[in-house]
XYZ file of C-alpha atoms in Angstrom:
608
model
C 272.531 38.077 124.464
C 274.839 35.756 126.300
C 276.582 33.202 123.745
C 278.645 30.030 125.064
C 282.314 29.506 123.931
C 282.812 26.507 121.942
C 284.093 23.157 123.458
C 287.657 22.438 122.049
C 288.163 19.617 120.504
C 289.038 17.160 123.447
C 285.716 18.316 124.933
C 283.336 17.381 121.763
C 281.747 14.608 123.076
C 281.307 11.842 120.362
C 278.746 12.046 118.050
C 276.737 8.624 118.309
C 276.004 7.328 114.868
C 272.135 6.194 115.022
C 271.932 3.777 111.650
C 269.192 3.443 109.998
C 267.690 -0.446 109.774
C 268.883 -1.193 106.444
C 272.246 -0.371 107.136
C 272.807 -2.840 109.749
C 272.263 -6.518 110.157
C 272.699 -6.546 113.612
C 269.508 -4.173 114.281
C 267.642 -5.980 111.596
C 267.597 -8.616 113.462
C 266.766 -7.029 116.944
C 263.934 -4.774 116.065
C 262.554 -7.901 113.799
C 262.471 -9.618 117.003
C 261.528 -6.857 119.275
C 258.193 -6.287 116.836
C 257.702 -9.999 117.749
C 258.109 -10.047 121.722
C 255.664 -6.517 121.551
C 252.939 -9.116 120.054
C 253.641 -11.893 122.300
C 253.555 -9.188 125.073
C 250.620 -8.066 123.618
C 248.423 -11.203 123.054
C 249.356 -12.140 126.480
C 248.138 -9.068 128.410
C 244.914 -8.601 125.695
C 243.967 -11.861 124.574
C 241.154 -10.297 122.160
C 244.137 -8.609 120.197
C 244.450 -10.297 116.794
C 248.616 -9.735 114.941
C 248.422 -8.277 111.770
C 252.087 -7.347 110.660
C 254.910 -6.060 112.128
C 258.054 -4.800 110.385
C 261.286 -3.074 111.229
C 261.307 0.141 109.823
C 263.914 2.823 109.318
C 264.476 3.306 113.817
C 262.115 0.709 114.708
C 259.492 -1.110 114.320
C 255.677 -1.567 114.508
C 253.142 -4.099 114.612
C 249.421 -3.733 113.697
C 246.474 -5.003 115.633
C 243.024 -5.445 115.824
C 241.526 -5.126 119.139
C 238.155 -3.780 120.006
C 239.283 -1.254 122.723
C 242.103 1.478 122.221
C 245.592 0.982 123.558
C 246.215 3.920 126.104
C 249.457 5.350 127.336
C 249.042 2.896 130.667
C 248.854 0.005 128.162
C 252.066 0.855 126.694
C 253.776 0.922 129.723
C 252.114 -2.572 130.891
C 253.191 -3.681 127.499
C 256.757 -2.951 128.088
C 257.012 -4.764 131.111
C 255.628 -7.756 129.968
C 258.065 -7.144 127.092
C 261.334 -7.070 129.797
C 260.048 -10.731 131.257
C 259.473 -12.565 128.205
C 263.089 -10.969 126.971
C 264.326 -11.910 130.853
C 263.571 -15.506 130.134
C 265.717 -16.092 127.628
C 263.059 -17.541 125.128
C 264.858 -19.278 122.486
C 263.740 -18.039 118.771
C 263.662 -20.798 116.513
C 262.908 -20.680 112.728
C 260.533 -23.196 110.950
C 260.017 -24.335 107.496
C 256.591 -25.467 106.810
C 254.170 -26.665 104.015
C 251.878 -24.218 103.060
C 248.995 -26.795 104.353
C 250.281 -26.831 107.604
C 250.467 -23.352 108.114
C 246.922 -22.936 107.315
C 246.090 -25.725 109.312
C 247.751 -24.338 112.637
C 246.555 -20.882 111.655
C 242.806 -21.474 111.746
C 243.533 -23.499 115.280
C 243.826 -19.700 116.386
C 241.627 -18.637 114.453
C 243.806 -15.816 113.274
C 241.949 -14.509 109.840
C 244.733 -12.366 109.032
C 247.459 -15.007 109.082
C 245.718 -16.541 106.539
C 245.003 -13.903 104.387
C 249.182 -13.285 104.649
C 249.520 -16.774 103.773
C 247.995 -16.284 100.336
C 250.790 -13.671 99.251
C 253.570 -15.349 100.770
C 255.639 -17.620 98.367
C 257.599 -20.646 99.071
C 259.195 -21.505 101.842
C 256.662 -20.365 104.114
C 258.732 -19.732 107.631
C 257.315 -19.432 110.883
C 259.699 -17.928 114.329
C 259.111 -19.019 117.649
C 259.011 -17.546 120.218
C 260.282 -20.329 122.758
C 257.024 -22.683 122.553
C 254.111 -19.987 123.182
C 254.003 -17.491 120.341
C 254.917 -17.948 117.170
C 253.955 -15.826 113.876
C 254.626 -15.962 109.716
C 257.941 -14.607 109.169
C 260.720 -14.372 106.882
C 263.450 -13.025 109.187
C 265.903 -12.143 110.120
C 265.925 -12.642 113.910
C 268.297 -13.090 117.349
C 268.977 -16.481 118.230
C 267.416 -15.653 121.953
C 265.198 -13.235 123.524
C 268.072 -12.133 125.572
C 270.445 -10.567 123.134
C 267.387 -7.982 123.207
C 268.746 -5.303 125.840
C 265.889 -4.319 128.200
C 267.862 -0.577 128.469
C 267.580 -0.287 124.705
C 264.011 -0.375 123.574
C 260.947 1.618 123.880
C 257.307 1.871 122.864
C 256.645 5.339 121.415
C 252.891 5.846 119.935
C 249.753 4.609 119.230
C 248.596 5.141 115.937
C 245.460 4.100 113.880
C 246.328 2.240 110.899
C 243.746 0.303 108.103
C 244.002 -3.242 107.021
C 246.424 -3.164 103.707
C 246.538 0.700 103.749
C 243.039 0.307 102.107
C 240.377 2.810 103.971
C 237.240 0.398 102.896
C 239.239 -2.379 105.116
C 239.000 -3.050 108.568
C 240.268 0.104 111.368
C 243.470 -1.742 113.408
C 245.984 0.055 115.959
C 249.570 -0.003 114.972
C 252.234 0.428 117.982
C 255.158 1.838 116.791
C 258.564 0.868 118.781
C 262.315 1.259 118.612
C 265.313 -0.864 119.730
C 268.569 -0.226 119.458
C 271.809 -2.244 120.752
C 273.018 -0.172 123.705
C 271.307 2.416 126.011
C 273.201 5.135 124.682
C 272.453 4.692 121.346
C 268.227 4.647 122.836
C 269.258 7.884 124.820
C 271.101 10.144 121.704
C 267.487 8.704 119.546
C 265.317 9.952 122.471
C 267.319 13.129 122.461
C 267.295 14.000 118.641
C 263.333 13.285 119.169
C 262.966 15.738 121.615
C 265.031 18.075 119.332
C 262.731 17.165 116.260
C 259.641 18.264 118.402
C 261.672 21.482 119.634
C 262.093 22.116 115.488
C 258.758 20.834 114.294
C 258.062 23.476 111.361
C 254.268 22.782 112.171
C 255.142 24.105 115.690
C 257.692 27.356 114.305
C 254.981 27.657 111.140
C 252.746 28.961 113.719
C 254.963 30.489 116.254
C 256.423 32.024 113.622
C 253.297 33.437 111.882
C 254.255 32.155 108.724
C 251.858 29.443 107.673
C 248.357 27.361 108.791
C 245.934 24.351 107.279
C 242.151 25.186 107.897
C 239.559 22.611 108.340
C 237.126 24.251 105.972
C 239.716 24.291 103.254
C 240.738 21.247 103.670
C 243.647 18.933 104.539
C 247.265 18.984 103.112
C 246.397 22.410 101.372
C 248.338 25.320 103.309
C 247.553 28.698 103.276
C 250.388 30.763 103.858
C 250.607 34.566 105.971
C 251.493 37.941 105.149
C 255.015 36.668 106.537
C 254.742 33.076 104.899
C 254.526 34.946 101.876
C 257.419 37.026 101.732
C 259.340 34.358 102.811
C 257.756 32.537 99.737
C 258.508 35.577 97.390
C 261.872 35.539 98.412
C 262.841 32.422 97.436
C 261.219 32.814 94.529
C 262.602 36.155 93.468
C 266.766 34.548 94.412
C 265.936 31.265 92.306
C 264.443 33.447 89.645
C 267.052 35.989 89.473
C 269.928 32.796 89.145
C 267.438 31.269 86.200
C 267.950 34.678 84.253
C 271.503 34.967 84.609
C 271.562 31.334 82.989
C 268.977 32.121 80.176
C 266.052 30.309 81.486
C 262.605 32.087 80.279
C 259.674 32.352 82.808
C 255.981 30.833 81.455
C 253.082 30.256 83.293
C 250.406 27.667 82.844
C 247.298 26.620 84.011
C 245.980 24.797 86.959
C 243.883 22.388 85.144
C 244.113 20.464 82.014
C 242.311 18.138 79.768
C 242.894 14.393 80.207
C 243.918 13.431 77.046
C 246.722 15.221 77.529
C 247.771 13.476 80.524
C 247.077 10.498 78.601
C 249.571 11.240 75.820
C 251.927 11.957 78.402
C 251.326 8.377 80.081
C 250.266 10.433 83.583
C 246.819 9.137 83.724
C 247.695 5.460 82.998
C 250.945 5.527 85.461
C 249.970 7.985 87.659
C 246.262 8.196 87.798
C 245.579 6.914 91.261
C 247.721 9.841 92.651
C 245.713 12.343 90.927
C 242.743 14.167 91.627
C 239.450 12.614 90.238
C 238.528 13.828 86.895
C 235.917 16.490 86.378
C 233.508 15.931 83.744
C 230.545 17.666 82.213
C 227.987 14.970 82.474
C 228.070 11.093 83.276
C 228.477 10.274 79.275
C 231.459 12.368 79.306
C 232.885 10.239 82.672
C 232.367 7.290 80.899
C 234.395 8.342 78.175
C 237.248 9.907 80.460
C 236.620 12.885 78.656
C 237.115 16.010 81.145
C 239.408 18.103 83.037
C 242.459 16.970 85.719
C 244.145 19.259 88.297
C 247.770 19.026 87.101
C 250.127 16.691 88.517
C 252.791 17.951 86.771
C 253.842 20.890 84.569
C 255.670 18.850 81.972
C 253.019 18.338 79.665
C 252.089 21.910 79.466
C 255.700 23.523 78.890
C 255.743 20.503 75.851
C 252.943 22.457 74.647
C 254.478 25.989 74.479
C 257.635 24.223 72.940
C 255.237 22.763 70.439
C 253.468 25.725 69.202
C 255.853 26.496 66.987
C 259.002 24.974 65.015
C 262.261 25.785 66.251
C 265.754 25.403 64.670
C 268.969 24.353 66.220
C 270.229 27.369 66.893
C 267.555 28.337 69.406
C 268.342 24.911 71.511
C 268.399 24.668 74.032
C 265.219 26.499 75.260
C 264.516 26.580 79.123
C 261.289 27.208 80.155
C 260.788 28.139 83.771
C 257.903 28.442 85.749
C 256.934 28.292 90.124
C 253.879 26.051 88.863
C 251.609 24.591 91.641
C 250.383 20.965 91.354
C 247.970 18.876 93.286
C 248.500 14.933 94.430
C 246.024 12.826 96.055
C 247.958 11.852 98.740
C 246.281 9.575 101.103
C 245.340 11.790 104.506
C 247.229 9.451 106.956
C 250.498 9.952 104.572
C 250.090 14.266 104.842
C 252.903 15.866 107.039
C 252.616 19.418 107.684
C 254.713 20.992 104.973
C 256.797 18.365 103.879
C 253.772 15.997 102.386
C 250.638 18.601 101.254
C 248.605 17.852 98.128
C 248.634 21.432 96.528
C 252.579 22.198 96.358
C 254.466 24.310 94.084
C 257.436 23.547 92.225
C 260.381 25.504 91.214
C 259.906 23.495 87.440
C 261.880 23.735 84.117
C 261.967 22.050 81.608
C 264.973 22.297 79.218
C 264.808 21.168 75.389
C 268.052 20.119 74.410
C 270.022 18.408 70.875
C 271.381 15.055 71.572
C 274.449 17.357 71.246
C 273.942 19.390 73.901
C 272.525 16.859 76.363
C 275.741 15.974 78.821
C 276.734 20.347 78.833
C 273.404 21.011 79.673
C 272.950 18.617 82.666
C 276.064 19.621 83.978
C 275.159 23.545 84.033
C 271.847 22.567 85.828
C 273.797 20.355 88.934
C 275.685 23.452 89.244
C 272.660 25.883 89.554
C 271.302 22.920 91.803
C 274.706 23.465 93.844
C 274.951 26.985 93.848
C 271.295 27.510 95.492
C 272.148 24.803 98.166
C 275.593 26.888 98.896
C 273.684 29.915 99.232
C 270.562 28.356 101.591
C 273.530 26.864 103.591
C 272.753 23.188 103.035
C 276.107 21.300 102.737
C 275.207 17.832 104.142
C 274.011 16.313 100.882
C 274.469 13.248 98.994
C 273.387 11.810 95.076
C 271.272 9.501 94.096
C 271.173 8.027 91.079
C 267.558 7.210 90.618
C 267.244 4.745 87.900
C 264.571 2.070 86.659
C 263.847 -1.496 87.822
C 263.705 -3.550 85.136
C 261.745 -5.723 86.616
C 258.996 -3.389 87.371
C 256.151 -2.534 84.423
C 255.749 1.177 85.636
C 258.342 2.797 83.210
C 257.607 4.139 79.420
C 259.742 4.026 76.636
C 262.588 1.543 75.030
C 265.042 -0.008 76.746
C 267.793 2.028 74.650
C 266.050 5.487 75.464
C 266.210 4.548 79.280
C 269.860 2.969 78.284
C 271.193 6.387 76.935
C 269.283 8.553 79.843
C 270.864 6.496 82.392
C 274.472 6.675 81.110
C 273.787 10.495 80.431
C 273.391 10.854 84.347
C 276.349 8.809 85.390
C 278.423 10.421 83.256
C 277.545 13.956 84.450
C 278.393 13.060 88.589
C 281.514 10.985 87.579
C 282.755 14.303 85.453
C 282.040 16.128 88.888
C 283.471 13.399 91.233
C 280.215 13.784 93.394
C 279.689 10.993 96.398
C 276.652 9.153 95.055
C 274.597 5.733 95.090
C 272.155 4.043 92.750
C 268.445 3.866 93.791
C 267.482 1.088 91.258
C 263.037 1.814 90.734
C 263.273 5.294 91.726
C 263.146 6.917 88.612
C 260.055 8.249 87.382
C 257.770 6.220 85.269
C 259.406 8.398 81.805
C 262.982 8.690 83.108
C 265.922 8.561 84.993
C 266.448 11.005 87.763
C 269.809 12.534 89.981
C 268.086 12.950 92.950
C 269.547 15.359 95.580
C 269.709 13.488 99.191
C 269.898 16.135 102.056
C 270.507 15.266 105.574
C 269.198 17.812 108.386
C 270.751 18.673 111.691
C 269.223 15.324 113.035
C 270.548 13.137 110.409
C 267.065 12.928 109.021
C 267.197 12.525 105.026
C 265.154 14.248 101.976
C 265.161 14.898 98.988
C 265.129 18.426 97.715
C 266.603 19.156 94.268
C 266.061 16.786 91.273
C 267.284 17.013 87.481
C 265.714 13.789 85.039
C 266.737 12.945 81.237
C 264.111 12.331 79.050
C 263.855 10.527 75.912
C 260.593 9.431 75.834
C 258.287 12.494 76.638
C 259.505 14.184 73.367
C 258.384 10.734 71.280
C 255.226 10.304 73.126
C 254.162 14.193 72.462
C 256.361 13.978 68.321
C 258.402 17.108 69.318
C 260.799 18.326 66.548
C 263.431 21.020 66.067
C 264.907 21.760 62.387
C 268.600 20.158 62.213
C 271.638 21.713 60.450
C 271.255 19.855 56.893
C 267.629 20.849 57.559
C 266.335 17.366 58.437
C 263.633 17.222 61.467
C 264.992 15.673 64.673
C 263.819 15.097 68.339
C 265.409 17.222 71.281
C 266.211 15.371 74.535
C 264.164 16.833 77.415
C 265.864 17.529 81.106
C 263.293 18.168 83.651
C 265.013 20.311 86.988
C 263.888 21.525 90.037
C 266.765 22.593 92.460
C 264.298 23.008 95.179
C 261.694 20.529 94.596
C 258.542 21.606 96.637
C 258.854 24.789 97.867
C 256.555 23.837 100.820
C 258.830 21.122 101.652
C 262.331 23.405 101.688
C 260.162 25.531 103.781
C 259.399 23.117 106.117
C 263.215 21.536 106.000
C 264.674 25.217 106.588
C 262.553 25.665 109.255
C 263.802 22.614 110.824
C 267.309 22.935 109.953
C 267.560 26.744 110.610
C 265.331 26.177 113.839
C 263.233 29.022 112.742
C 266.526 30.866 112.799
C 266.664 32.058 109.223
C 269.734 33.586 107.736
C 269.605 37.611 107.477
C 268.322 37.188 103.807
C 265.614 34.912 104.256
C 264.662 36.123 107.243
C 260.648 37.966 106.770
C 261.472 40.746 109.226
C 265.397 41.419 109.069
C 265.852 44.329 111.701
C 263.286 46.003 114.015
C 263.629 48.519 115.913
C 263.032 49.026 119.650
C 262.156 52.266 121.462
C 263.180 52.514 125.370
C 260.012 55.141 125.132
C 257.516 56.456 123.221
C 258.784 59.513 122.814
C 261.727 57.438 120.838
C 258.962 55.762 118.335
C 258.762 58.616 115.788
C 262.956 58.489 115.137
C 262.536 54.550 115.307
C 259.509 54.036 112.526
C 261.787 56.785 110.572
C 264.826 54.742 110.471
C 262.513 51.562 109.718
C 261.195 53.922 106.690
C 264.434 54.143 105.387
C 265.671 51.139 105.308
C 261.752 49.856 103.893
C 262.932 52.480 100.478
C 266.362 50.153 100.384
C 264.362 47.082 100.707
C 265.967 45.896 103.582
C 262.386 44.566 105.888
C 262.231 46.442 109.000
C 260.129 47.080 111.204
C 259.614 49.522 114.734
C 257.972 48.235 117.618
C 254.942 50.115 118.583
C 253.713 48.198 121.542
C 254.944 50.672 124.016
C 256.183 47.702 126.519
C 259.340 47.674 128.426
C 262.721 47.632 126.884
C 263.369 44.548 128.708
C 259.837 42.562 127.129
C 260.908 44.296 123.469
C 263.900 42.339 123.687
C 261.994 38.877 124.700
C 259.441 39.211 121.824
C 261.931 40.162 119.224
C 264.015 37.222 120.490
C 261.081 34.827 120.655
C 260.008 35.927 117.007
C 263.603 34.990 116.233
C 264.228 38.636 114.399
C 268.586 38.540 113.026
C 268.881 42.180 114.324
C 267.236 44.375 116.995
C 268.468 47.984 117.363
C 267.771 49.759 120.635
C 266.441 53.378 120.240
C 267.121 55.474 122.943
C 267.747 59.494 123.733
C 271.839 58.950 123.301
C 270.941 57.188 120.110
C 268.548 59.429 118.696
C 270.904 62.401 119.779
C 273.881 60.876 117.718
C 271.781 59.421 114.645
C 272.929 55.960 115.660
C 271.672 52.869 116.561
C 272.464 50.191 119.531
C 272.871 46.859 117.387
C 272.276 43.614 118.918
C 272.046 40.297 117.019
C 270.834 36.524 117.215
C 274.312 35.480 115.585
C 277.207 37.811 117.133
C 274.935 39.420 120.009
C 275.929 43.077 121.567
C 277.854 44.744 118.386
C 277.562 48.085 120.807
C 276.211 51.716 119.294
C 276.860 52.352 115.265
C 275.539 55.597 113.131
C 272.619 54.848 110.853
C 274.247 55.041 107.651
C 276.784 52.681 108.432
C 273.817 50.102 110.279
C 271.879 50.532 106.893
C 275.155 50.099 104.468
C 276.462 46.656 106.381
C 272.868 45.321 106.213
C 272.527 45.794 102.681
C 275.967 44.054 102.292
C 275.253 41.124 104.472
C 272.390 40.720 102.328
C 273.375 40.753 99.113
C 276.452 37.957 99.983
C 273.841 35.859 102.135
C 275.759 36.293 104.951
C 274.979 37.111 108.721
C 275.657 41.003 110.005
C-alpha cells in the first residue's frame, strides 16, 4: 500500500469556511435574490410556469413551480444562462410596501393563484421586490441592492426535485429547483468539491458496497433490513455501549413493540405527537371511534415508567437506570426518508434514569460523561452543545412553567460545571422537557445530532410516580431520559460517512483475513483464521483461489484493517506477512505475536 507524506504546515492549503445561510447576512441576501432571478429566468424561458415559493436554505436556495412539463437537465442549463443576462444587466432590486388590496389586485392581473393564497398568511406590511420593472414577487427580504452584486462564477443550479403544494400530498404536484450561490468562485468550487466527496461517502452507496445494509420495496420504505455483516456491526455497538451501561449500574429491560393508546395519552404522545405516529389499530370501527386500540411505539418512555411503577421503591434504591436498545417507529413523510439517517423503524440506545430532586444535577453530569466517553472511543471529536429548550411562545410543551423553569436551569448548570462550548436552541426541546442535545460535525462540516440527555419533571406527574422519602413521606423522582447514540441507524450511517467505510479495527465486521498465494496455502490460512475466530477477533481466509495480486484489490475494496499474506516462507516459519489500511507493509511477524497485538489494538480501540 503506498501512503503519501503529509504536507507541512506552509503547504496546507487553507481550509475555505463554507457558512451556512443563517450565519451570514451577506449570503442571505444573495441566495434570497438568486431564488428570485431563477424565477424571473424561469417565467421568461417557460411562460406556463406559475412561482410558488422560494427560500434560501442552509447552501442555497430553491423555488417551487408549477408547470405542466418536467424541467430536464438541458432546462437547467438554459435556465442558468438566462440567469447570467438578467444578473449582466444590472437590474436594480427595489423593495415595495403595499396595501394588502393592492397586492391582490396586481396579483390576479397575473393570474397567479398561489400569490394569493400566500397573501392570506402574510401579515402586515405586505412587501413586494422588484426585479428592475419586469418581475416582481411577495417577499419579505432580505435582498442585494442590484442584480450585479450576484457573481455569475458563484452560483449554480443543482437538481430537480418534485415537491407538493404546502408539503400536503392531497395538494397540487409542483417541481422545486434547488440552487446555490455563494460570494466568490472559490467558495462555489470547495462546495462543489465537498459534494462530490459526500457522494464518494454516501452510506447508501458504502451500505451496499459494503454488504452491510438494504431497503426492499416489498417491505417497505424507510424500514432497513440489515446483513449478516450489518449485524455484527450492529451487535457490536451494542455489546461496547452495553458493557459501559454495566460498569455505571444501568439495568437492561426490554419492552414491547406495541402499546395501548391510552397510555400514550397519559403520556401526552398521542395529543403532541400523534401525527408522527403510526395510525392506530383497532378491533372494530366502534373501538376507532373511541381511540381505543393499539400504537406502534414512538417512544420507550412510557413503558420503562411502567416497570418503575410496578412496584414502590425507597430512596435508597434511587436512582434506578433502566436500559434498553428499544426500536420505535415514526411516520415520517416518504419525501423526508434518507437512507439511514431518516428511517421510520429505528432503534434507540434508551434509558431512562429515576432520580431524587437530590440527585438530579450528579446524575446528569455522570450521563454527559458516558455521552463523552463513547464519542472518544468512536473517534468523534468535532462536536458542539445545544441547549435545547422551550419556546414560550409555542403551545406544544406540557407541564408548569416552574417544572420547565427548574429542568432548564438543571441543564445549564451541568455544561457550565463542565465548561463545554454550547448554544441555546430556544423550541427544540421536546414537548415534556428540556434537552442537551449533542451537535456533531462530519468530515464535510455537515451537522447532526447524535447523543441527547432531557430532564423531566412532568412525565413523573402526568404518570403519579412515587418513591418512599427518608421521614417516610411519598415524593416524586425527577426523570432524565439519555441516549448517547441516538438512532443507531443514524450513527451507522454518520460513521459510514465519517469513517468512509473505513471503520476502526474494533468496529470493523471482518478485522483480518487472510490471503493464500495458493491453494495449497488455504488449509494453514483458514487454521490461523480458526484461531483467532476462538479469541473473538473476526477473521476470515480467502477461498476464492484468485491471484495474490486480485486478493489484495478485493480485500482493499471491501476496506478489511488487516490482510496477512500466506505463503510457503510464512507457513514454514508460523508467521504471517501483515499489511494494513492504516500503516500499510508492517513486513513478516509470527502468529502469536499477529494474534496478541490484534487483541490489544482491540481492546484500547486503537488501529494495529
Amino acid at each position: 500500500m503506498v501512503t503519501s507524506s503529509p504536507a507541512s504546515p506552509e503547504e496546507q492549503p487553507e481550509k475555505i469556511h463554507l457558512p451556512r445561510t443563517g450565519e451570514s447576512v451577506a449570503l442571505q441576501k444573495i441566495r434570497h435574490t438568486a431564488s428570485h432571478v431563477m424565477a424571473m429566468a424561469v417565467q421568461k424561458l417557460f411562460p406556463k410556469a406559475q412561482v410558488t415559493i422560494g427560500p434560501w436554505i442552509d447552501y442555497g436556495f430553491y423555488y417551487d413551480f408549477d408547470h405542466p412539463e418536467s424541467f430536464t437537465e438541458k432546462d437547467l442549463k438554459a435556465i442558468k444562462k438566462e440567469m447570467i443576462k438578467i444578473v449582466n444587466r444590472k437590474l436594480p432590486v427595489v423593495r415595495e410596501e403595499v396595501s394588502r388590496e393592492e397586492a391582490r389586485k396586481r396579483i390576479e392581473a397575473i393570474n397567479e393563484p398561489y400569490k394569493l393564497e400566500i397573501l392570506e398568511g402574510i401579515q402586515e406590511p405586505i412587501t413586494i421586490y422588484h426585479l428592475g420593472e419586469e418581475w416582481w414577487d411577495l417577499c419579505a427580504g432580505p435582498h442585494v441592492e442590484n442584480t450585479s452584486e450576484l457573481n455569475p462564477k458563484a452560483f449554480e443550479l443543482e437538481s430537480v426535485a418534485g415537491a407538493y403544494w404546502r408539503g400536503d400530498a392531497t395538494k397540487q404536484q409542483l417541481q422545486r429547483i434547488y440552487g446555490t450561490a455563494w460570494e466568490t468562485p472559490e467558495q462555489l468550487a470547495e462546495y462543489k468539491r465537498r459534494k462530490e466527496e459526500a457522494l464518494k461517502r454516501d452510506h447508501r452507496k458504502l451500505g451496499k458496497e459494503l454488504g452491510l445494509f438494504i431497503f426492499a420495496d416489498p417491505v417497505g420504505p424507510g424500514l432497513p433490513l440489515w446483513t449478516p455483516k450489518g449485524t455484527i456491526l450492529r451487535s457490536i455497538l451494542e455489546d461496547f455501549l452495553k458493557q459501559e451501561q454495566i460498569k455505571r449500574g444501568y439495568q437492561q429491560v426490554v419492552t414491547p413493540h406495541i402499546g395501548r393508546v391510552d397510555l400514550f395519552k397519559i403520556s401526552g404522545h398521542w395529543q403532541k405527537y400523534k401525527e408522527d405516529m403510526f395510525p392506530m389499530m383497532a378491533e372494530d370501527a366502534e373501538a376507532a371511534a373511541a381511540e381505543q386500540g393499539f400504537a406502534l411505539k414512538p417512544m420507550n418512555c412510557p413503558f420503562h415508567i411502567q416497570i418503575y411503577k410496578s412496584e414502590l421503591h425507597s430512596y435508597r434504591e434511587l436512582p434506578i437506570r433502566l436500559a434498553e436498545f428499544g426500536t420505535v417507529y415514526r411516520y415520517e413523510q416518504s419525501g423526508e426518508l434518507g437512507g439511514l439517517t431518516r428511517v421510520r423503524g429505528f432503534t434507540v440506545d434508551d434509558s431512562h434514569l429515576f432520580v431524587t430532586p437530590e440527585q438530579l444535577d450528579d446524575e446528569f453530569l455522570k450521563v454527559v460523561d458516558l455521552i463523552l466517553s463513547v464519542f472518544k472511543s468512536l473517534q468523534l471529536k468535532n462536536f458542539k452543545a445545544r441547549l435545547s429548550f422551550r419556546d414560550p411562545a409555542l403551545d406544544k410543551y406540557i407541564g408548569s412553567d416552574e417544572a420547565w423553569e427548574k429542568a432548564q436551569g438543571a441543564i445549564r448548570r451541568a455544561v457550565e460545571t463542565l465548561g463545554m462550548n454550547y448554544f441555546e436552541g430556544i423550541g427544540e426541546a421536546a414537548f415534556y422537557g428540556p434537552k442537551l442535545d449533542f451537535i456533531f460535525q462530519d468530515a464535510l462540516d455537515r451537522e447532526w445530532q447524535l447523543g441527547t440527555v432531557q430532564v423531566d419533571y412532568n412525565l413523573p406527574e402526568r404518570f403519579d410516580l412515587e418513591y418512599v422519602a427518608a421521614d417516610g413521606s411519598r415524593q416524586r423522582p425527577v426523570m432524565i431520559h439519555r441516549a448517547p447514540f441516538g438512532s443507531l441507524e443514524r450513527l451507522i450511517g454518520i460513521l459510514i460517512e465519517e469513517y468512509a467505510g473505513d471503520f476502526p479495527l474494533w468496529l470493523a465486521p471482518v478485522q483480518v483475513r487472510l490471503l493464500p498465494v495458493s491453494d495449497e496455502f488455504l488449509p494453514f490460512a483458514e487454521n490461523v483464521a480458526a484461531q483467532m475466530k476462538a479469541l473473538g477477533i473476526r477473521a476470515e481466509a480467502d477461498a476464492s483461489y484468485e491471484r495474490l495480486g486480485k486478493l489484495i484489490r478485493n480485500a482493499e475494496k471491501d476496506k478489511i484493517p488487516v490482510m496477512a499474506v500466506v505463503g510457503e516462507k510464512e507457513v514454514s516459519s508460523n508467521s504471517l506477512s501483515i499489511r494494513t489500511r492504516a500503516s500499510g507493509e508492517l513486513g513478516s511477524m509470527p502468529v502469536p505475536d499477529v494474534i496478541e497485538r490484534m487483541k490489544s489494538a482491540i481492546t484500547d480501540y486503537s488501529n494495529f
